[in-house]
Amino acid sequence: MRLTETADLWWKNAVVYCVDVETFQDGNGDGVGDFPGLTQRLDHLVRLGVTCLWLMPFHPTRERDDGYDITDYYAVDPRLGTLGEFTEFVRTARDRGLRVIADLVVNHTSDHHPWFRDACSGRDAARRDWYVWCDTPPEDGPRGVTFPDAEQSLWQYHEPTGQYYFHHFYKEQPDLNITNAEVRDEIARIMGFWTQLGLSGFRVDAVPFLLETAGQVDADDLPDPHAYLADLRSFLGRRNGEAMLLGEVNLPYDETLRFFGDPASGGDELTMCFDFIGMQRMYLSLAREQAAPLADALRGRPQPPRWPTRCAGGRSRPATRTGRRSCATTTNSPSTSSPRPSATRSSRRSAPRRTCGCTAGACAAGCPPCSAATGAGSNSPTACCSPCRARRCSSTARRSAWARTSPPTGGSPSAPPCSGPRGRRRASPAPTRPVTPGR
């Protein structure tokens, strides 16, 4: 049997488990999770039935957006371990039949990234065109400002050079210009670098924003953004014929379909997409105790040319969405009773995804770890106190959670201390060397 006939079987049957390395397991006693600690827990994950680990950003960061503002794409945050420890983790996971994928955050960089620092040095800087600049900003796009509570515009004025730069998210996250051939080559190098170290694919962050950036560039003969996504898929396939691209595309179904690519070829862009509409309607059904919202979403969903993935939420713990009520309860909050298994189990073909917080640890609101501090079992409907989706719990709460959690001494290991959602971490040390293309 040819490889092309079986290469997709692993991700079609995968149980993907999302891991925030910093909040998962402390391996050296400094109060911060790391790759040695995660490596120690691989056997536990195997016993859970996990077949693939999805790593949230683990690169050096200034922590302006929970690790999604990266300052070096080719390094591991020194608080989380070394590149060697990362490689050892991937190899150990492979030995146990676990694949590893990671976030690919290339819509933007940190404003402290050496590329952007160079771009800000002058209008004639070598990497000036790696970002999107203009003299007079146009009106914000049809989606408007992504974070209206924190930003007033998608454009930020840079006084030293007298121009505005574009950012879909926070002003500390300038968008890369994917119409620039050098930027495209660099993104391919990033993918090739981590694939060479053993990754089996990537979860592509903010895919619609990544492609929409091209529309902000004032130039003729701009490349087709979707053709670029197909190029990324083709490049990854040449590096690893079994690799996959999981896309974050939070759009209506008819728009999401475009990100799979040409239906005639079975889809030549993203391998899988999250079913955000199904996820949102599932929680609405649970909150109202009515099946109609979820049923309507399932009936209206077209058959994708590739493969969907089911998730019970974002990076927040599903237990916080379906657990007991709290002061944050609203009319649409889930009931105090645990949902029936039939209400949360998907019967359609898909690759299910779980988050590290689905097992145990501090909840999204920062309350004590469910099993260690409260004594509640990890399957208890009252294990976590808040059904709302808090942004992230604090680093202090996470460190105290570890202090209250003793390692197992025998028998079946307890769930690793983790919080699911991440708090704002201490910023990584500033890069000590420039990051240059082609290294």
Coordinates of C-alpha atoms in Angstrom, one line a residue:
M1 CA 0.0 0.0 0.0
R2 CA 1.3 3.4 -0.9
L3 CA 2.1 6.1 1.7
T4 CA -0.3 8.5 0.0
E5 CA -3.2 6.0 0.7
T6 CA -2.6 5.9 4.4
A7 CA -0.8 9.2 5.3
D8 CA -4.1 10.7 6.5
L9 CA -5.2 7.9 8.7
W10 CA -3.4 9.1 11.8
W11 CA -5.0 12.6 12.0
K12 CA -8.4 11.3 10.9
N13 CA -8.4 9.0 13.9
A14 CA -6.4 11.3 16.3
V15 CA -7.5 12.3 19.8
V16 CA -5.7 15.7 20.0
Y17 CA -4.8 17.0 23.4
C18 CA -4.0 20.7 23.8
V19 CA -1.1 21.4 26.1
D20 CA 0.1 24.7 27.6
V21 CA 3.6 23.7 28.5
E22 CA 4.0 26.4 31.1
T23 CA 0.9 25.4 33.1
F24 CA 1.2 21.6 32.7
Q25 CA 4.0 20.1 34.8
D26 CA 7.0 21.6 36.5
G27 CA 10.0 19.4 36.1
N28 CA 12.7 21.4 37.9
G29 CA 10.8 22.9 40.9
D30 CA 10.9 26.6 39.8
G31 CA 7.1 26.9 39.7
V32 CA 6.9 27.0 35.9
G33 CA 5.9 24.1 33.7
D34 CA 8.5 22.9 31.2
F35 CA 9.4 20.3 28.7
P36 CA 11.1 17.9 31.1
G37 CA 7.9 18.0 33.2
L38 CA 5.8 17.3 30.2
T39 CA 8.0 14.5 29.2
Q40 CA 7.5 12.9 32.6
R41 CA 3.7 12.9 32.1
L42 CA 3.6 11.3 28.6
D43 CA 2.7 7.9 30.0
H44 CA -0.3 9.5 31.8
L45 CA -1.4 11.0 28.5
V46 CA -1.1 7.7 26.7
R47 CA -3.3 6.1 29.3
L48 CA -5.9 8.8 28.7
G49 CA -6.1 7.6 25.1
V50 CA -4.4 10.6 23.6
T51 CA -2.7 10.1 20.2
C52 CA -1.6 13.6 19.4
L53 CA -0.4 16.6 21.4
W54 CA -1.0 20.1 20.3
L55 CA 1.5 22.6 21.9
M56 CA 0.4 26.1 22.5
P57 CA 3.2 28.7 21.8
F58 CA 6.4 27.8 23.6
H59 CA 8.7 30.4 22.0
P60 CA 10.4 33.4 23.6
T61 CA 7.7 36.1 24.1
R62 CA 7.1 39.5 25.6
E63 CA 3.8 38.2 27.0
R64 CA 1.6 41.0 25.6
D65 CA -0.9 38.4 24.3
D66 CA -0.3 35.2 26.4
G67 CA 2.6 33.9 24.3
Y68 CA 1.2 34.8 20.9
D69 CA 3.6 37.7 20.5
I70 CA 6.8 35.8 19.5
T71 CA 10.3 37.3 19.6
D72 CA 12.2 34.3 18.2
Y73 CA 10.5 31.5 16.0
Y74 CA 13.6 29.3 16.2
A75 CA 14.0 29.0 19.9
V76 CA 12.3 27.6 23.0
D77 CA 11.3 30.0 25.8
P78 CA 14.2 29.5 28.3
R79 CA 11.7 29.2 31.2
L80 CA 10.2 26.2 29.5
G81 CA 13.4 24.4 28.6
T82 CA 16.1 24.1 25.9
L83 CA 15.9 23.1 22.3
G84 CA 17.5 19.9 23.3
E85 CA 14.9 19.2 25.9
F86 CA 12.2 19.9 23.3
T87 CA 13.8 17.4 20.9
E88 CA 14.0 14.8 23.7
F89 CA 10.3 15.4 24.4
V90 CA 9.3 14.9 20.8
R91 CA 11.4 11.7 20.5
T92 CA 10.0 10.3 23.7
A93 CA 6.4 11.1 22.6
R94 CA 7.1 9.3 19.3
D95 CA 8.3 6.3 21.1
R96 CA 5.0 6.1 22.8
G97 CA 3.0 6.5 19.6
L98 CA 2.2 10.2 20.3
R99 CA 2.3 12.7 17.4
V100 CA 3.1 16.4 18.2
I101 CA 1.8 19.5 16.5
A102 CA 2.4 23.1 17.5
D103 CA 0.9 26.5 17.0
L104 CA 2.1 28.3 13.9
V105 CA 1.7 32.0 14.7
V106 CA 2.9 33.9 11.6
N107 CA 0.1 36.5 11.1
H108 CA 2.2 38.8 13.3
T109 CA 5.3 39.0 15.4
S110 CA 6.1 40.8 18.7
D111 CA 7.0 44.5 18.3
H112 CA 10.2 43.4 20.1
H113 CA 11.1 40.9 17.4
P114 CA 14.4 41.7 15.7
W115 CA 12.6 41.8 12.3
F116 CA 10.3 44.6 13.5
R117 CA 13.1 46.4 15.3
D118 CA 15.0 46.5 12.0
A119 CA 11.9 47.6 10.1
C120 CA 11.5 50.5 12.6
S121 CA 15.1 51.7 12.0
G122 CA 14.1 53.6 8.9
R123 CA 12.0 53.6 5.8
D124 CA 14.9 52.1 3.8
A125 CA 15.5 49.3 6.4
A126 CA 16.1 45.9 4.9
R127 CA 13.0 44.4 6.6
R128 CA 10.8 47.5 6.2
D129 CA 8.5 45.7 3.7
W130 CA 8.3 42.7 6.0
Y131 CA 5.4 44.6 7.7
V132 CA 2.6 46.7 6.4
W133 CA 3.1 50.5 6.4
C134 CA 1.2 53.5 5.1
D135 CA 1.3 57.3 5.3
T136 CA -2.4 57.7 5.9
P137 CA -4.3 54.8 7.3
P138 CA -7.5 53.7 5.5
E139 CA -10.7 53.0 7.4
D140 CA -10.7 49.8 9.4
G141 CA -12.0 46.8 7.5
P142 CA -15.5 45.3 7.6
R143 CA -14.6 43.3 10.7
G144 CA -13.6 46.4 12.6
V145 CA -11.2 46.5 15.5
T146 CA -10.5 43.0 16.9
F147 CA -10.2 44.2 20.5
P148 CA -12.3 47.4 20.8
D149 CA -11.8 47.5 24.5
A150 CA -8.1 47.8 24.1
E151 CA -7.5 49.3 20.6
Q152 CA -9.0 52.2 18.8
S153 CA -7.7 51.3 15.3
L154 CA -6.0 48.6 13.3
W155 CA -3.2 51.1 12.5
Q156 CA -0.6 52.4 15.0
Y157 CA 1.5 55.5 14.3
H158 CA 5.3 55.1 14.5
E159 CA 6.6 58.6 15.2
P160 CA 10.3 58.1 14.3
T161 CA 9.5 57.1 10.7
G162 CA 6.3 59.0 10.3
Q163 CA 4.2 56.1 9.1
Y164 CA 1.5 53.8 10.5
Y165 CA 1.9 50.0 10.8
F166 CA -0.9 47.5 10.6
H167 CA -2.0 45.2 13.4
H168 CA -5.1 42.9 13.5
F169 CA -4.6 42.3 17.2
Y170 CA -2.8 44.4 19.7
K171 CA -0.4 47.2 18.7
E172 CA 2.4 45.1 20.2
Q173 CA 1.7 42.6 17.4
P174 CA 2.5 44.1 14.0
D175 CA 1.2 42.0 11.1
L176 CA 3.7 40.4 8.7
N177 CA 3.3 41.3 5.1
I178 CA 2.7 37.9 3.5
T179 CA 2.8 39.4 0.0
N180 CA 6.6 39.8 0.5
A181 CA 8.5 36.9 -1.0
E182 CA 11.1 37.0 1.7
V183 CA 8.5 36.7 4.4
R184 CA 6.9 33.7 2.7
D185 CA 10.3 32.1 2.5
E186 CA 11.0 32.8 6.1
I187 CA 7.7 31.2 7.2
A188 CA 8.6 28.1 5.1
R189 CA 11.9 28.0 6.9
I190 CA 10.2 28.1 10.3
M191 CA 7.9 25.2 9.3
G192 CA 10.8 23.3 7.9
F193 CA 12.9 23.8 11.0
W194 CA 10.3 22.4 13.5
T195 CA 9.3 19.7 11.1
Q196 CA 12.9 18.6 11.0
L197 CA 12.8 18.3 14.8
G198 CA 9.9 16.0 14.7
L199 CA 6.6 17.9 14.5
S200 CA 3.8 16.3 12.6
G201 CA 2.0 19.5 11.6
F202 CA 0.8 22.8 12.8
R203 CA -2.3 24.5 14.1
V204 CA -2.3 27.7 12.0
D205 CA -3.3 30.7 14.1
A206 CA -5.8 33.3 12.9
V207 CA -5.9 32.0 9.3
P208 CA -8.5 34.6 8.0
F209 CA -6.4 37.5 9.4
L210 CA -3.3 36.0 7.9
L211 CA -4.8 36.1 4.4
E212 CA -6.6 39.4 4.9
T213 CA -3.4 41.2 5.5
A214 CA -2.6 41.0 1.8
G215 CA -5.6 43.3 1.2
Q216 CA -3.9 46.0 3.2
V217 CA -0.9 46.2 0.9
D218 CA -1.1 48.9 -1.8
A219 CA 0.4 47.2 -4.8
D220 CA -0.5 45.7 -8.2
D221 CA -0.4 42.0 -9.1
L222 CA -0.7 40.8 -5.5
P223 CA -0.5 37.0 -5.1
D224 CA -3.7 35.1 -4.4
P225 CA -3.8 34.6 -0.6
H226 CA -5.4 31.2 -0.9
A227 CA -2.8 30.1 -3.4
Y228 CA -0.3 30.9 -0.7
L229 CA -2.1 28.7 1.8
A230 CA -1.9 25.9 -0.9
D231 CA 1.8 26.6 -1.2
L232 CA 2.3 26.1 2.6
R233 CA 0.4 22.9 2.4
S234 CA 2.4 21.7 -0.5
F235 CA 5.7 22.6 1.2
L236 CA 4.7 20.8 4.3
G237 CA 3.8 17.7 2.3
R238 CA 7.2 17.7 0.7
R239 CA 8.9 17.9 4.1
N240 CA 6.7 15.3 5.7
G241 CA 4.1 13.5 3.7
E242 CA 2.0 12.7 6.8
A243 CA 2.0 16.2 8.2
M244 CA -1.3 18.1 8.7
L245 CA -2.5 21.7 8.9
L246 CA -5.2 22.4 11.4
G247 CA -6.8 25.9 10.9
E248 CA -8.3 28.4 13.2
V249 CA -11.1 29.7 11.0
N250 CA -13.9 31.2 13.0
L251 CA -16.2 32.1 10.1
P252 CA -19.6 31.0 8.8
Y253 CA -19.6 27.5 7.2
D254 CA -19.8 28.8 3.6
E255 CA -16.7 31.0 4.2
T256 CA -14.8 28.3 6.1
L257 CA -15.1 25.9 3.1
R258 CA -12.9 28.2 1.0
F259 CA -10.0 27.5 3.4
F260 CA -10.0 23.8 2.5
G261 CA -9.0 24.7 -1.1
D262 CA -10.1 23.2 -4.4
P263 CA -12.9 20.6 -3.8
A264 CA -11.9 18.9 -7.1
S265 CA -8.6 17.9 -5.5
G266 CA -10.1 16.9 -2.2
G267 CA -8.8 20.1 -0.6
D268 CA -5.3 21.5 -1.2
E269 CA -5.1 24.1 1.6
L270 CA -6.0 23.3 5.2
T271 CA -6.2 19.7 6.3
M272 CA -8.7 20.3 9.1
C273 CA -10.6 23.2 10.5
F274 CA -12.2 23.7 13.9
D275 CA -16.0 23.6 14.0
F276 CA -16.5 26.8 16.0
I277 CA -20.2 27.1 15.1
G278 CA -20.9 23.6 16.3
M279 CA -19.0 24.3 19.5
Q280 CA -20.8 27.5 20.2
R281 CA -24.2 26.0 19.5
M282 CA -23.4 23.0 21.7
Y283 CA -22.9 25.3 24.7
L284 CA -26.0 27.2 23.8
S285 CA -27.9 24.0 23.7
L286 CA -26.5 23.0 27.1
A287 CA -27.3 26.4 28.6
R288 CA -30.9 26.4 27.3
E289 CA -31.3 22.6 27.9
Q290 CA -32.6 22.4 24.3
A291 CA -31.2 20.5 21.4
A292 CA -32.5 22.9 18.8
P293 CA -29.4 25.2 18.5
L294 CA -27.0 22.4 18.0
A295 CA -29.3 20.5 15.7
D296 CA -29.8 23.6 13.5
A297 CA -26.0 24.0 13.3
L298 CA -25.5 20.4 12.3
R299 CA -28.2 20.5 9.7
G300 CA -26.8 23.7 8.2
R301 CA -23.2 22.5 8.0
P302 CA -22.0 21.4 4.6
Q303 CA -19.7 18.4 4.1
P304 CA -16.1 19.7 4.1
P305 CA -13.8 18.3 1.4
R306 CA -11.3 17.3 4.0
W307 CA -11.9 16.6 7.7
P308 CA -13.4 18.5 10.6
T309 CA -12.3 18.4 14.2
R310 CA -14.5 18.6 17.2
C311 CA -13.6 20.6 20.2
A312 CA -15.5 21.3 23.4
G313 CA -14.2 24.8 23.7
G314 CA -11.2 27.1 23.3
R315 CA -8.3 26.8 25.6
S316 CA -10.6 27.1 28.6
R317 CA -11.6 24.0 30.4
P318 CA -15.0 22.6 29.4
A319 CA -15.6 21.9 33.1
T320 CA -15.8 25.6 33.6
R321 CA -18.4 25.9 30.9
T322 CA -20.6 23.0 32.2
G323 CA -19.9 23.1 35.9
R324 CA -21.8 24.7 38.7
R325 CA -23.0 28.3 38.6
S326 CA -21.0 31.1 40.1
C327 CA -21.4 34.9 40.5
A328 CA -20.8 35.2 36.8
T329 CA -23.9 33.2 36.0
T330 CA -26.1 34.6 33.2
T331 CA -29.4 33.4 31.8
N332 CA -27.5 31.3 29.3
S333 CA -25.2 29.7 31.7
P334 CA -25.2 25.9 31.9
S335 CA -27.2 24.2 34.5
T336 CA -25.7 22.9 37.7
S337 CA -26.0 19.3 36.6
S338 CA -23.4 17.5 34.6
P339 CA -24.5 17.1 31.0
R340 CA -25.4 13.6 29.8
P341 CA -22.6 11.9 27.9
S342 CA -25.0 11.8 24.9
A343 CA -25.2 15.6 24.9
T344 CA -21.5 16.1 24.5
R345 CA -20.4 13.1 22.5
S346 CA -20.2 13.7 18.7
S347 CA -21.5 11.0 16.5
R348 CA -20.2 12.5 13.3
R349 CA -16.8 11.6 11.8
S350 CA -14.1 13.9 13.1
A351 CA -10.9 14.2 15.1
P352 CA -11.8 15.1 18.7
R353 CA -9.7 17.6 20.6
R354 CA -9.3 18.0 24.4
T355 CA -7.5 20.6 26.4
C356 CA -5.0 20.0 29.2
G357 CA -7.6 21.5 31.6
C358 CA -10.1 18.8 30.7
T359 CA -8.4 16.5 33.3
A360 CA -7.6 18.5 36.4
G361 CA -6.0 21.7 37.6
A362 CA -6.9 25.3 38.4
C363 CA -10.0 26.4 36.5
A364 CA -10.4 29.3 34.2
A365 CA -11.4 31.7 37.0
G366 CA -8.2 30.9 38.9
C367 CA -9.8 28.7 41.6
P368 CA -7.8 26.0 43.3
P369 CA -7.0 22.8 41.4
C370 CA -10.0 20.6 41.2
S371 CA -8.6 17.3 42.4
A372 CA -5.7 18.4 44.6
A373 CA -7.1 21.3 46.5
T374 CA -10.8 20.7 46.6
G375 CA -10.8 17.0 46.7
A376 CA -13.3 16.8 43.9
G377 CA -12.7 14.2 41.2
S378 CA -11.7 15.3 37.8
N379 CA -15.1 14.1 36.5
S380 CA -17.1 16.0 39.1
P381 CA -19.6 18.4 37.7
T382 CA -18.8 20.8 40.5
A383 CA -15.0 20.5 40.2
C384 CA -14.6 24.0 38.9
C385 CA -16.5 27.1 39.9
S386 CA -17.0 29.3 36.9
P387 CA -18.9 28.5 33.7
C388 CA -17.7 31.8 32.2
R389 CA -14.7 32.0 29.9
A390 CA -12.2 33.9 31.9
R391 CA -9.2 35.1 29.8
R392 CA -6.4 33.3 31.7
C393 CA -5.6 32.6 35.4
S394 CA -2.7 34.3 37.0
S395 CA 0.8 32.9 37.2
T396 CA 0.6 33.2 41.0
A397 CA -2.4 31.0 41.1
R398 CA -0.7 28.4 38.9
R399 CA 2.4 28.4 41.1
S400 CA 0.4 28.0 44.2
A401 CA -1.6 25.2 42.5
W402 CA 1.7 23.3 42.0
A403 CA 2.7 24.0 45.6
R404 CA -0.5 22.3 46.8
T405 CA -0.2 19.3 44.5
S406 CA 2.1 16.5 45.5
P407 CA 3.4 14.1 42.9
P408 CA 1.9 10.6 42.9
T409 CA 3.7 8.0 44.9
G410 CA 2.4 4.9 43.3
G411 CA -0.5 3.3 41.5
S412 CA -2.3 5.2 38.7
P413 CA -0.9 8.7 38.4
S414 CA -3.1 11.6 39.2
A415 CA -3.8 14.1 36.5
P416 CA -1.0 16.6 35.9
P417 CA -1.5 20.0 37.6
C418 CA -2.7 22.4 34.9
S419 CA -5.0 25.3 34.5
G420 CA -6.3 24.9 31.0
P421 CA -6.4 28.6 30.3
R422 CA -3.1 30.5 30.6
G423 CA -2.4 33.7 32.5
R424 CA -0.1 36.4 31.4
R425 CA 3.3 35.0 31.9
R426 CA 6.5 36.7 32.8
A427 CA 8.1 38.0 29.7
S428 CA 10.9 35.9 28.2
P429 CA 14.4 37.4 28.3
A430 CA 15.1 39.7 25.4
P431 CA 16.8 38.0 22.4
T432 CA 20.6 38.0 22.7
R433 CA 21.2 37.5 19.0
P434 CA 19.4 38.7 15.9
V435 CA 17.2 36.2 14.1
T436 CA 18.3 36.1 10.4
P437 CA 16.7 34.4 7.5
G438 CA 18.1 31.1 6.3
R439 CA 19.9 30.0 9.4

